Amino acid sequence: MTVVLLRHGRSTSNTAHTLAGRTPGVELDDHGRKQAAGVVDRLAGLDIAEIVRSPLLRCEQTVEPIAADRSLTPVVEDRLIEVDYGQWTGRPLKELLDEPLWKVVQRHASGAVFPGGEGLAQVQARAVAAIREHDARLAEKHGHDVVWIACTHGDVIKSVLADAYAMHLDSFQRIVAEPASMSVIRYTATLPFILRVNDTGDALAAIAGAKASTNGSAPVQESVPGGEVGV
């Protein structure tokens, strides 16, 4: 089974350089809407069995064009929701640089718990469980390899990829997941194979029947909570 981890398009919070978290009403900006529309062409040639998404508005808006194009009704999965950043929610990223927890998030993510929120280890546990359960459900339903979409958030995607890589969560900041990027994992009976990471190109049709391979993207600037790079 093959899952396309689709990060939502650029949001108003991304351009404001704030940590949106679960703040209600954060929507795609004009560029983000164009990115969402572009998902249709980027997935041309691929049969999509199902779309699963985070309950937040920016993910809902991101999958609307592809759902309409394929006549699919997205499944809302609460476990794919953004990280609960607690008291960090809504704050400018530049302010967070001075927080003692910042270095923990960067270097010891598995021990990072946001004040009044959740820990990154909790995020990984819930997200990986959700992805694997939906993958198993679709395998049983269809009886053969299908491609499905999981639309979620930067840190959530990075934590799922870290699990697929058998990488310790403390190293997950090495992974990049930009707005509207697609990362692809094929789960098999023995182990997962990472076919794409942070793909922002024109088409993803090559993953259909592709042999397991990797196309990792190494960040050249520090990643920050929310999945941003170089802020």
Coordinates of N, CA and C in Angstrom, one line a residue:
M1 N 0.8 -1.2 0.0 CA 0.0 0.0 0.0 C 0.9 1.2 0.0
T2 N 0.5 2.3 -0.7 CA 1.3 3.4 -0.9 C 0.5 4.7 -0.4
V3 N 1.1 5.4 0.5 CA 0.5 6.6 1.0 C 1.3 7.8 0.6
V4 N 0.6 8.8 0.1 CA 1.1 10.1 -0.3 C 0.9 11.1 0.9
L5 N 1.9 11.4 1.6 CA 1.8 12.4 2.7 C 1.8 13.8 2.2
L6 N 0.7 14.4 2.1 CA 0.6 15.7 1.5 C 0.5 16.8 2.6
R7 N 1.4 17.7 2.6 CA 1.3 18.8 3.6 C 0.4 19.8 3.0
H8 N -0.4 20.5 3.9 CA -1.3 21.5 3.4 C -0.5 22.6 2.7
G9 N -1.2 23.4 1.8 CA -0.6 24.5 1.1 C -0.2 25.6 2.1
R10 N 0.5 26.6 1.5 CA 0.9 27.7 2.4 C -0.3 28.5 3.0
S11 N -0.2 28.7 4.3 CA -1.3 29.3 5.0 C -0.9 30.8 5.4
T12 N -1.9 31.4 5.9 CA -1.7 32.8 6.4 C -0.8 32.9 7.6
S13 N -0.7 31.8 8.3 CA 0.2 31.7 9.5 C 1.6 31.5 9.0
N14 N 1.8 30.7 7.9 CA 3.1 30.5 7.3 C 3.7 31.9 6.9
T15 N 2.9 32.7 6.2 CA 3.5 34.0 5.7 C 3.6 35.0 6.9
A16 N 2.9 34.8 7.9 CA 3.0 35.7 9.1 C 4.1 35.3 10.0
H17 N 4.7 34.1 9.8 CA 5.8 33.5 10.6 C 5.4 33.3 12.0
T18 N 4.2 32.8 12.2 CA 3.7 32.5 13.5 C 3.4 31.0 13.6
L19 N 3.3 30.5 14.8 CA 3.1 29.0 15.0 C 1.6 28.8 15.1
A20 N 1.0 28.4 14.0 CA -0.5 28.3 14.0 C -1.0 27.2 15.0
G21 N -0.3 26.1 15.0 CA -0.9 25.0 15.8 C -2.3 24.6 15.4
R22 N -3.1 24.6 16.5 CA -4.5 24.2 16.2 C -5.5 25.5 16.2
T23 N -4.9 26.6 16.1 CA -5.7 27.8 16.0 C -6.8 27.7 15.0
P24 N -8.1 27.9 15.3 CA -9.1 27.7 14.3 C -9.1 28.9 13.3
G25 N -9.6 28.5 12.1 CA -9.7 29.6 11.1 C -8.5 29.9 10.3
V26 N -7.4 29.2 10.6 CA -6.2 29.5 9.8 C -6.4 28.9 8.4
E27 N -6.4 29.7 7.4 CA -6.7 29.2 6.0 C -5.5 29.4 5.1
L28 N -5.7 28.8 3.9 CA -4.7 29.0 2.9 C -4.6 30.4 2.4
D29 N -3.5 30.9 2.1 CA -3.4 32.2 1.4 C -3.6 32.0 -0.1
D30 N -3.5 33.1 -0.9 CA -3.7 32.9 -2.3 C -2.7 32.0 -3.0
H31 N -1.5 32.0 -2.6 CA -0.5 31.1 -3.1 C -0.8 29.7 -2.7
G32 N -1.3 29.5 -1.5 CA -1.6 28.2 -1.0 C -2.8 27.6 -1.7
R33 N -3.7 28.4 -2.1 CA -4.9 27.9 -2.9 C -4.4 27.5 -4.3
K34 N -3.4 28.2 -4.9 CA -2.9 27.8 -6.2 C -2.1 26.5 -6.0
Q35 N -1.4 26.3 -4.9 CA -0.8 25.0 -4.6 C -1.8 23.9 -4.5
A36 N -2.9 24.1 -3.9 CA -3.9 23.1 -3.7 C -4.5 22.7 -5.1
A37 N -4.8 23.7 -5.9 CA -5.3 23.4 -7.3 C -4.3 22.6 -8.1
G38 N -3.0 22.9 -7.8 CA -1.9 22.2 -8.6 C -1.8 20.8 -8.2
V39 N -2.3 20.4 -7.1 CA -2.2 19.0 -6.6 C -2.9 18.1 -7.7
V40 N -4.0 18.6 -8.3 CA -4.7 17.8 -9.3 C -3.8 17.4 -10.4
D41 N -3.0 18.3 -11.0 CA -2.1 18.0 -12.1 C -0.9 17.1 -11.6
R42 N -0.5 17.4 -10.4 CA 0.7 16.7 -9.9 C 0.4 15.2 -9.7
L43 N -0.9 14.9 -9.4 CA -1.3 13.5 -9.2 C -2.0 12.9 -10.4
A44 N -1.9 13.6 -11.6 CA -2.5 13.0 -12.8 C -1.8 11.7 -13.1
G45 N -2.6 10.7 -13.5 CA -2.1 9.4 -13.9 C -2.0 8.4 -12.8
L46 N -2.4 8.9 -11.6 CA -2.4 8.0 -10.4 C -3.9 7.8 -10.0
D47 N -4.2 6.5 -9.8 CA -5.5 6.2 -9.2 C -5.4 6.4 -7.7
I48 N -6.3 7.2 -7.2 CA -6.3 7.5 -5.7 C -7.5 6.8 -5.1
A49 N -7.2 5.9 -4.2 CA -8.3 5.1 -3.6 C -9.0 5.9 -2.5
E50 N -8.3 6.8 -1.8 CA -9.0 7.5 -0.7 C -8.2 8.7 -0.3
I51 N -8.8 9.7 0.3 CA -8.2 10.8 0.9 C -8.5 10.9 2.4
V52 N -7.5 10.9 3.2 CA -7.7 11.1 4.6 C -7.0 12.4 5.0
R53 N -7.6 13.2 5.9 CA -7.1 14.5 6.2 C -7.2 14.9 7.7
S54 N -6.4 15.8 8.1 CA -6.5 16.4 9.4 C -7.8 17.2 9.4
P55 N -8.4 17.4 10.6 CA -9.6 18.1 10.7 C -9.5 19.6 10.5
L56 N -8.3 20.2 10.5 CA -8.1 21.6 10.4 C -8.4 22.2 9.0
L57 N -8.8 23.4 9.0 CA -9.3 24.1 7.8 C -8.3 24.1 6.7
R58 N -7.0 24.3 7.0 CA -6.0 24.4 5.9 C -5.8 23.1 5.2
C59 N -6.0 22.0 5.9 CA -6.0 20.7 5.2 C -7.2 20.4 4.4
E60 N -8.4 20.8 5.0 CA -9.6 20.7 4.2 C -9.6 21.4 2.9
Q61 N -9.0 22.7 2.9 CA -8.9 23.5 1.7 C -7.9 22.9 0.7
T62 N -6.9 22.3 1.2 CA -5.8 21.7 0.4 C -6.4 20.5 -0.4
V63 N -7.2 19.7 0.1 CA -7.7 18.5 -0.6 C -9.0 18.7 -1.4
E64 N -9.6 19.9 -1.2 CA -10.8 20.1 -1.9 C -10.7 19.9 -3.4
P65 N -9.7 20.5 -4.1 CA -9.6 20.3 -5.6 C -9.4 18.9 -6.0
I66 N -8.5 18.2 -5.4 CA -8.3 16.8 -5.8 C -9.5 15.9 -5.4
A67 N -10.2 16.2 -4.3 CA -11.4 15.4 -4.0 C -12.5 15.6 -5.0
A68 N -12.6 16.9 -5.4 CA -13.7 17.2 -6.4 C -13.3 16.5 -7.8
D69 N -12.0 16.6 -8.1 CA -11.6 16.0 -9.4 C -11.8 14.5 -9.4
R70 N -11.6 13.8 -8.3 CA -11.7 12.4 -8.2 C -13.0 11.9 -7.7
S71 N -13.9 12.8 -7.4 CA -15.2 12.5 -6.8 C -15.1 11.6 -5.5
L72 N -14.2 12.1 -4.7 CA -13.9 11.4 -3.4 C -14.4 12.3 -2.2
T73 N -14.9 11.6 -1.2 CA -15.2 12.4 0.0 C -14.1 12.1 1.1
P74 N -13.4 13.1 1.4 CA -12.2 12.9 2.4 C -12.7 12.4 3.7
V75 N -11.9 11.5 4.3 CA -12.1 11.0 5.6 C -11.4 11.9 6.6
V76 N -12.0 12.4 7.6 CA -11.4 13.2 8.6 C -10.8 12.3 9.7
E77 N -9.5 12.5 10.0 CA -8.8 11.7 11.0 C -8.2 12.6 12.0
D78 N -8.8 12.5 13.2 CA -8.3 13.4 14.3 C -6.9 13.2 14.7
R79 N -6.4 12.0 14.5 CA -5.0 11.7 14.9 C -3.9 12.3 14.0
L80 N -4.4 12.9 12.8 CA -3.5 13.6 11.9 C -3.5 15.1 12.1
I81 N -4.2 15.6 13.2 CA -4.2 17.0 13.5 C -2.8 17.5 13.8
E82 N -2.7 18.8 13.7 CA -1.4 19.5 14.0 C -1.0 19.3 15.4
V83 N 0.3 19.4 15.7 CA 0.8 19.3 17.1 C 0.0 20.3 18.0
D84 N -0.3 19.9 19.2 CA -0.8 20.9 20.2 C 0.4 21.6 20.8
Y85 N 0.7 22.8 20.3 CA 1.8 23.5 20.8 C 1.5 24.3 22.1
G86 N 0.3 24.1 22.7 CA 0.0 24.7 24.0 C 0.2 26.2 24.0
Q87 N 1.0 26.6 24.9 CA 1.3 28.1 25.1 C 2.1 28.7 24.0
W88 N 2.7 27.9 23.2 CA 3.4 28.4 22.0 C 2.5 28.8 20.9
T89 N 1.3 28.3 20.9 CA 0.4 28.5 19.8 C 0.1 30.0 19.5
G90 N 0.3 30.3 18.2 CA 0.0 31.7 17.8 C 1.2 32.7 18.0
R91 N 2.2 32.2 18.6 CA 3.3 33.2 18.9 C 4.3 33.3 17.7
P92 N 4.9 34.5 17.5 CA 5.8 34.7 16.4 C 7.0 33.7 16.6
L93 N 7.5 33.1 15.5 CA 8.6 32.2 15.6 C 9.9 32.9 16.2
K94 N 10.1 34.1 15.8 CA 11.3 34.8 16.3 C 11.3 34.9 17.8
E95 N 10.1 35.0 18.5 CA 10.1 35.0 19.9 C 10.5 33.7 20.5
L96 N 10.1 32.6 19.9 CA 10.4 31.3 20.4 C 11.8 30.9 20.4
L97 N 12.7 31.6 19.6 CA 14.1 31.3 19.6 C 14.7 31.5 21.0
D98 N 14.2 32.3 21.8 CA 14.8 32.6 23.1 C 14.3 31.6 24.2
E99 N 13.3 30.8 23.9 CA 12.8 29.8 24.8 C 13.8 28.7 25.1
P100 N 14.0 28.3 26.3 CA 14.9 27.2 26.6 C 14.5 25.9 25.9
L101 N 13.2 25.7 25.7 CA 12.7 24.5 25.1 C 13.1 24.4 23.6
W102 N 13.4 25.6 23.0 CA 13.7 25.6 21.6 C 14.9 24.6 21.3
K103 N 15.9 24.6 22.1 CA 17.1 23.7 21.8 C 16.7 22.3 22.0
V104 N 15.8 22.0 22.9 CA 15.3 20.7 23.2 C 14.6 20.2 21.9
V105 N 13.7 21.0 21.4 CA 12.9 20.6 20.2 C 13.9 20.3 19.0
Q106 N 15.0 21.1 18.9 CA 15.9 20.9 17.9 C 16.8 19.6 18.0
R107 N 17.2 19.4 19.3 CA 18.3 18.4 19.5 C 17.8 17.1 20.2
H108 N 16.6 17.2 20.9 CA 16.1 16.1 21.7 C 14.6 16.1 21.6
A109 N 14.1 16.0 20.4 CA 12.7 16.1 20.1 C 11.9 15.0 20.9
S110 N 12.4 13.9 21.1 CA 11.7 12.8 21.8 C 11.4 13.2 23.3
G111 N 12.1 14.2 23.8 CA 11.9 14.7 25.2 C 11.2 16.0 25.2
A112 N 10.8 16.5 24.1 CA 10.2 17.9 24.1 C 8.7 17.7 24.3
V113 N 8.2 18.5 25.3 CA 6.8 18.6 25.6 C 6.4 20.1 25.6
F114 N 5.5 20.5 24.8 CA 5.2 21.9 24.7 C 4.4 22.3 25.9
P115 N 4.7 23.5 26.6 CA 3.9 23.9 27.8 C 2.4 24.0 27.5
G116 N 1.7 23.2 28.3 CA 0.2 23.2 28.1 C -0.2 22.4 26.9
G117 N 0.7 21.8 26.2 CA 0.4 21.0 25.0 C 0.8 19.6 25.1
E118 N 1.2 19.0 23.9 CA 1.6 17.6 23.9 C 3.1 17.5 23.6
G119 N 3.6 16.3 23.7 CA 5.0 16.0 23.4 C 5.1 15.5 22.0
L120 N 6.3 15.7 21.4 CA 6.5 15.2 20.0 C 6.5 13.7 19.9
A121 N 6.9 13.0 21.0 CA 6.8 11.6 21.0 C 5.3 11.1 20.9
Q122 N 4.4 11.9 21.6 CA 3.0 11.6 21.5 C 2.5 11.8 20.1
V123 N 3.0 12.9 19.5 CA 2.6 13.2 18.1 C 2.9 12.0 17.2
Q124 N 4.2 11.6 17.3 CA 4.6 10.5 16.4 C 3.8 9.2 16.6
A125 N 3.5 8.9 17.9 CA 2.8 7.7 18.2 C 1.4 7.7 17.6
R126 N 0.7 8.8 17.8 CA -0.7 8.9 17.2 C -0.7 8.9 15.7
A127 N 0.2 9.6 15.1 CA 0.2 9.8 13.7 C 0.6 8.5 13.0
V128 N 1.7 7.8 13.5 CA 2.1 6.6 12.9 C 1.0 5.5 13.0
A129 N 0.3 5.5 14.2 CA -0.8 4.5 14.4 C -1.9 4.8 13.4
A130 N -2.2 6.0 13.2 CA -3.3 6.4 12.2 C -2.9 6.0 10.8
I131 N -1.7 6.3 10.4 CA -1.3 6.0 9.0 C -1.3 4.4 8.8
R132 N -0.7 3.7 9.7 CA -0.7 2.3 9.6 C -2.0 1.6 9.6
E133 N -2.9 2.1 10.5 CA -4.3 1.5 10.5 C -5.1 1.8 9.3
H134 N -5.0 3.0 8.7 CA -5.7 3.3 7.5 C -5.1 2.4 6.3
D135 N -3.8 2.3 6.4 CA -3.1 1.5 5.3 C -3.6 0.1 5.4
A136 N -3.7 -0.5 6.6 CA -4.1 -1.9 6.7 C -5.6 -2.0 6.3
R137 N -6.4 -1.0 6.7 CA -7.8 -1.1 6.3 C -8.0 -1.1 4.8
L138 N -7.2 -0.2 4.1 CA -7.4 -0.1 2.7 C -6.8 -1.4 2.0
A139 N -5.8 -2.0 2.6 CA -5.3 -3.2 2.0 C -6.3 -4.3 2.1
E140 N -7.0 -4.4 3.3 CA -8.1 -5.4 3.4 C -9.2 -5.1 2.5
K141 N -9.6 -3.9 2.3 CA -10.7 -3.5 1.5 C -10.5 -3.8 0.0
H142 N -9.3 -3.5 -0.5 CA -9.0 -3.6 -1.9 C -8.3 -4.9 -2.3
G143 N -7.5 -5.4 -1.4 CA -6.9 -6.7 -1.7 C -5.7 -6.6 -2.6
H144 N -5.3 -5.4 -2.9 CA -4.1 -5.1 -3.7 C -3.5 -3.8 -3.4
D145 N -2.4 -3.5 -4.0 CA -1.7 -2.2 -3.7 C -2.5 -1.0 -4.3
V146 N -2.9 -0.1 -3.4 CA -3.5 1.1 -3.9 C -2.7 2.3 -3.4
V147 N -3.0 3.5 -4.0 CA -2.4 4.7 -3.5 C -3.5 5.6 -2.8
W148 N -3.1 6.1 -1.7 CA -4.1 7.0 -1.0 C -3.3 8.2 -0.4
I149 N -4.1 9.2 -0.1 CA -3.5 10.5 0.3 C -3.8 10.7 1.8
A150 N -2.8 11.1 2.6 CA -3.0 11.6 3.9 C -2.5 13.0 4.0
C151 N -3.5 14.0 4.1 CA -3.1 15.4 4.2 C -3.0 15.9 5.6
T152 N -1.9 16.3 6.0 CA -1.6 16.7 7.4 C -0.6 17.8 7.5
H153 N 0.2 17.9 8.5 CA 1.0 19.0 8.9 C 2.5 18.6 8.9
G154 N 3.4 19.7 8.9 CA 4.8 19.5 8.7 C 5.4 18.6 9.7
D155 N 5.2 18.9 11.0 CA 5.9 18.0 12.1 C 5.3 16.6 12.1
V156 N 4.0 16.5 11.8 CA 3.3 15.2 11.7 C 4.0 14.4 10.6
I157 N 4.1 14.9 9.5 CA 4.7 14.2 8.3 C 6.1 13.8 8.6
K158 N 6.9 14.7 9.2 CA 8.3 14.4 9.6 C 8.4 13.3 10.6
S159 N 7.5 13.2 11.5 CA 7.5 12.2 12.5 C 7.2 10.8 11.9
V160 N 6.2 10.8 10.9 CA 5.9 9.6 10.2 C 7.0 9.1 9.4
L161 N 7.7 10.0 8.7 CA 8.9 9.7 7.9 C 10.0 9.1 8.7
A162 N 10.2 9.7 9.9 CA 11.3 9.3 10.8 C 11.0 7.8 11.2
D163 N 9.7 7.5 11.4 CA 9.4 6.1 11.8 C 9.7 5.2 10.6
A164 N 9.3 5.6 9.4 CA 9.5 4.8 8.2 C 11.0 4.5 7.9
Y165 N 11.8 5.5 8.2 CA 13.3 5.4 8.1 C 13.9 4.6 9.2
A166 N 13.2 4.3 10.2 CA 13.7 3.7 11.4 C 14.7 4.6 12.1
M167 N 14.4 5.9 12.0 CA 15.3 7.0 12.5 C 14.7 7.4 13.9
H168 N 15.6 7.6 14.8 CA 15.2 8.1 16.1 C 14.5 9.5 16.0
L169 N 13.5 9.7 16.7 CA 12.8 11.0 16.7 C 13.7 12.2 16.9
D170 N 14.7 12.0 17.7 CA 15.6 13.1 17.9 C 16.3 13.6 16.7
S171 N 16.3 12.9 15.6 CA 16.9 13.3 14.3 C 15.8 13.8 13.3
F172 N 14.6 13.9 13.7 CA 13.5 14.1 12.7 C 13.6 15.6 12.1
Q173 N 14.3 16.5 12.8 CA 14.5 17.8 12.2 C 15.4 17.8 11.0
R174 N 16.0 16.7 10.7 CA 16.8 16.7 9.5 C 15.9 16.5 8.2
I175 N 14.7 16.2 8.5 CA 13.7 16.0 7.4 C 13.0 17.3 7.1
V176 N 12.7 17.6 5.8 CA 12.0 18.8 5.4 C 10.7 18.4 4.8
A177 N 9.6 19.1 5.2 CA 8.3 18.9 4.6 C 7.7 20.3 4.3
E178 N 7.9 20.8 3.1 CA 7.5 22.2 2.8 C 5.9 22.2 2.5
P179 N 5.3 23.4 2.6 CA 3.9 23.5 2.2 C 3.6 22.9 0.9
A180 N 2.6 22.1 0.8 CA 2.1 21.5 -0.5 C 3.1 20.4 -1.0
S181 N 4.1 20.0 -0.2 CA 5.0 19.0 -0.6 C 4.4 17.6 -0.4
M182 N 4.9 16.6 -1.2 CA 4.4 15.3 -1.1 C 5.6 14.4 -0.7
S183 N 5.3 13.5 0.2 CA 6.3 12.5 0.6 C 5.6 11.2 0.5
V184 N 6.2 10.2 0.0 CA 5.6 8.9 -0.4 C 6.2 7.7 0.3
I185 N 5.4 6.9 1.0 CA 5.8 5.7 1.7 C 5.1 4.5 1.1
R186 N 5.8 3.5 0.7 CA 5.1 2.2 0.4 C 5.3 1.2 1.6
Y187 N 4.2 0.9 2.2 CA 4.3 -0.1 3.3 C 4.1 -1.5 2.7
T188 N 5.0 -2.4 3.1 CA 4.9 -3.8 2.7 C 4.7 -4.7 3.9
A189 N 4.7 -6.0 3.7 CA 4.5 -6.9 4.7 C 5.7 -7.0 5.7
T190 N 6.8 -6.5 5.2 CA 8.1 -6.6 6.0 C 8.5 -5.3 6.5
L191 N 8.6 -4.3 5.6 CA 9.1 -3.0 6.0 C 8.6 -1.9 5.1
P192 N 8.7 -0.6 5.5 CA 8.3 0.5 4.6 C 9.4 0.9 3.7
F193 N 9.1 1.4 2.5 CA 10.1 2.0 1.6 C 9.7 3.4 1.4
I194 N 10.6 4.3 1.5 CA 10.4 5.7 1.2 C 10.7 6.0 -0.2
L195 N 9.6 6.4 -1.0 CA 9.8 6.6 -2.4 C 10.1 8.1 -2.8
R196 N 9.5 9.0 -2.0 CA 9.7 10.4 -2.2 C 9.8 11.1 -0.9
V197 N 10.5 12.2 -0.8 CA 10.5 13.1 0.4 C 10.5 14.5 -0.1
N198 N 9.5 15.3 0.5 CA 9.5 16.8 0.2 C 9.4 17.1 -1.3
D199 N 8.6 16.3 -2.0 CA 8.5 16.4 -3.5 C 7.6 17.6 -3.8
T200 N 8.1 18.6 -4.5 CA 7.3 19.8 -4.9 C 7.3 19.9 -6.4
G201 N 7.6 18.8 -7.1 CA 7.7 18.8 -8.5 C 6.3 18.8 -9.2
D202 N 6.3 18.6 -10.5 CA 5.1 18.7 -11.3 C 4.2 17.4 -11.3
A203 N 4.8 16.3 -11.2 CA 4.0 15.0 -11.4 C 4.6 13.9 -10.5
L204 N 3.7 13.1 -10.0 CA 4.1 12.0 -9.1 C 3.7 10.7 -9.7
A205 N 3.3 10.7 -10.9 CA 2.8 9.4 -11.6 C 3.9 8.3 -11.6
A206 N 5.2 8.7 -11.5 CA 6.2 7.7 -11.5 C 6.2 6.7 -10.3
I207 N 5.5 7.1 -9.3 CA 5.5 6.1 -8.1 C 4.6 4.9 -8.4
A208 N 3.7 5.0 -9.4 CA 2.9 3.9 -9.8 C 3.8 2.7 -10.3
G209 N 3.8 1.7 -9.5 CA 4.6 0.5 -9.8 C 6.1 0.7 -9.7
A210 N 6.5 1.8 -9.0 CA 7.9 2.1 -8.9 C 8.5 1.1 -7.9
K211 N 9.8 0.8 -8.1 CA 10.5 0.0 -7.1 C 10.9 0.9 -6.0
A212 N 11.1 0.3 -4.8 CA 11.4 1.1 -3.6 C 12.7 1.8 -3.8
S213 N 12.7 3.1 -3.5 CA 13.9 3.9 -3.6 C 13.7 5.1 -2.7
T214 N 14.7 5.9 -2.6 CA 14.6 7.1 -1.8 C 15.1 8.3 -2.5
N215 N 14.5 9.4 -2.1 CA 14.9 10.7 -2.7 C 14.8 11.7 -1.6
G216 N 15.7 11.5 -0.6 CA 15.7 12.4 0.5 C 16.2 13.8 0.2
S217 N 15.6 14.7 1.0 CA 16.1 16.1 0.8 C 16.7 16.6 2.2
A218 N 17.9 16.9 2.2 CA 18.6 17.3 3.4 C 18.4 18.8 3.6
P219 N 17.9 19.3 4.7 CA 17.8 20.7 4.9 C 19.1 21.4 5.0
V220 N 19.2 22.6 4.5 CA 20.4 23.4 4.6 C 20.3 24.5 5.6
Q221 N 19.1 24.6 6.2 CA 18.9 25.6 7.3 C 18.1 24.9 8.4
E222 N 18.1 25.4 9.6 CA 17.5 24.8 10.7 C 16.0 24.7 10.5
S223 N 15.4 23.5 10.8 CA 14.0 23.4 10.8 C 13.4 23.9 12.2
V224 N 12.2 24.3 12.2 CA 11.6 24.9 13.4 C 10.2 24.2 13.6
P225 N 9.6 24.3 14.8 CA 8.3 23.8 15.0 C 7.3 24.2 13.9
G226 N 6.5 23.3 13.5 CA 5.5 23.7 12.5 C 6.0 23.2 11.1
G227 N 7.3 22.8 11.0 CA 7.8 22.3 9.8 C 8.5 23.3 8.9
E228 N 8.6 24.5 9.4 CA 9.2 25.6 8.5 C 10.7 25.4 8.5
V229 N 11.3 26.0 7.5 CA 12.8 26.0 7.3 C 13.3 27.4 7.1
G230 N 14.4 27.7 7.7 CA 15.1 29.0 7.4 C 14.3 30.2 7.8
V231 N 13.4 30.1 8.8 CA 12.7 31.3 9.3 C 13.6 32.1 10.2

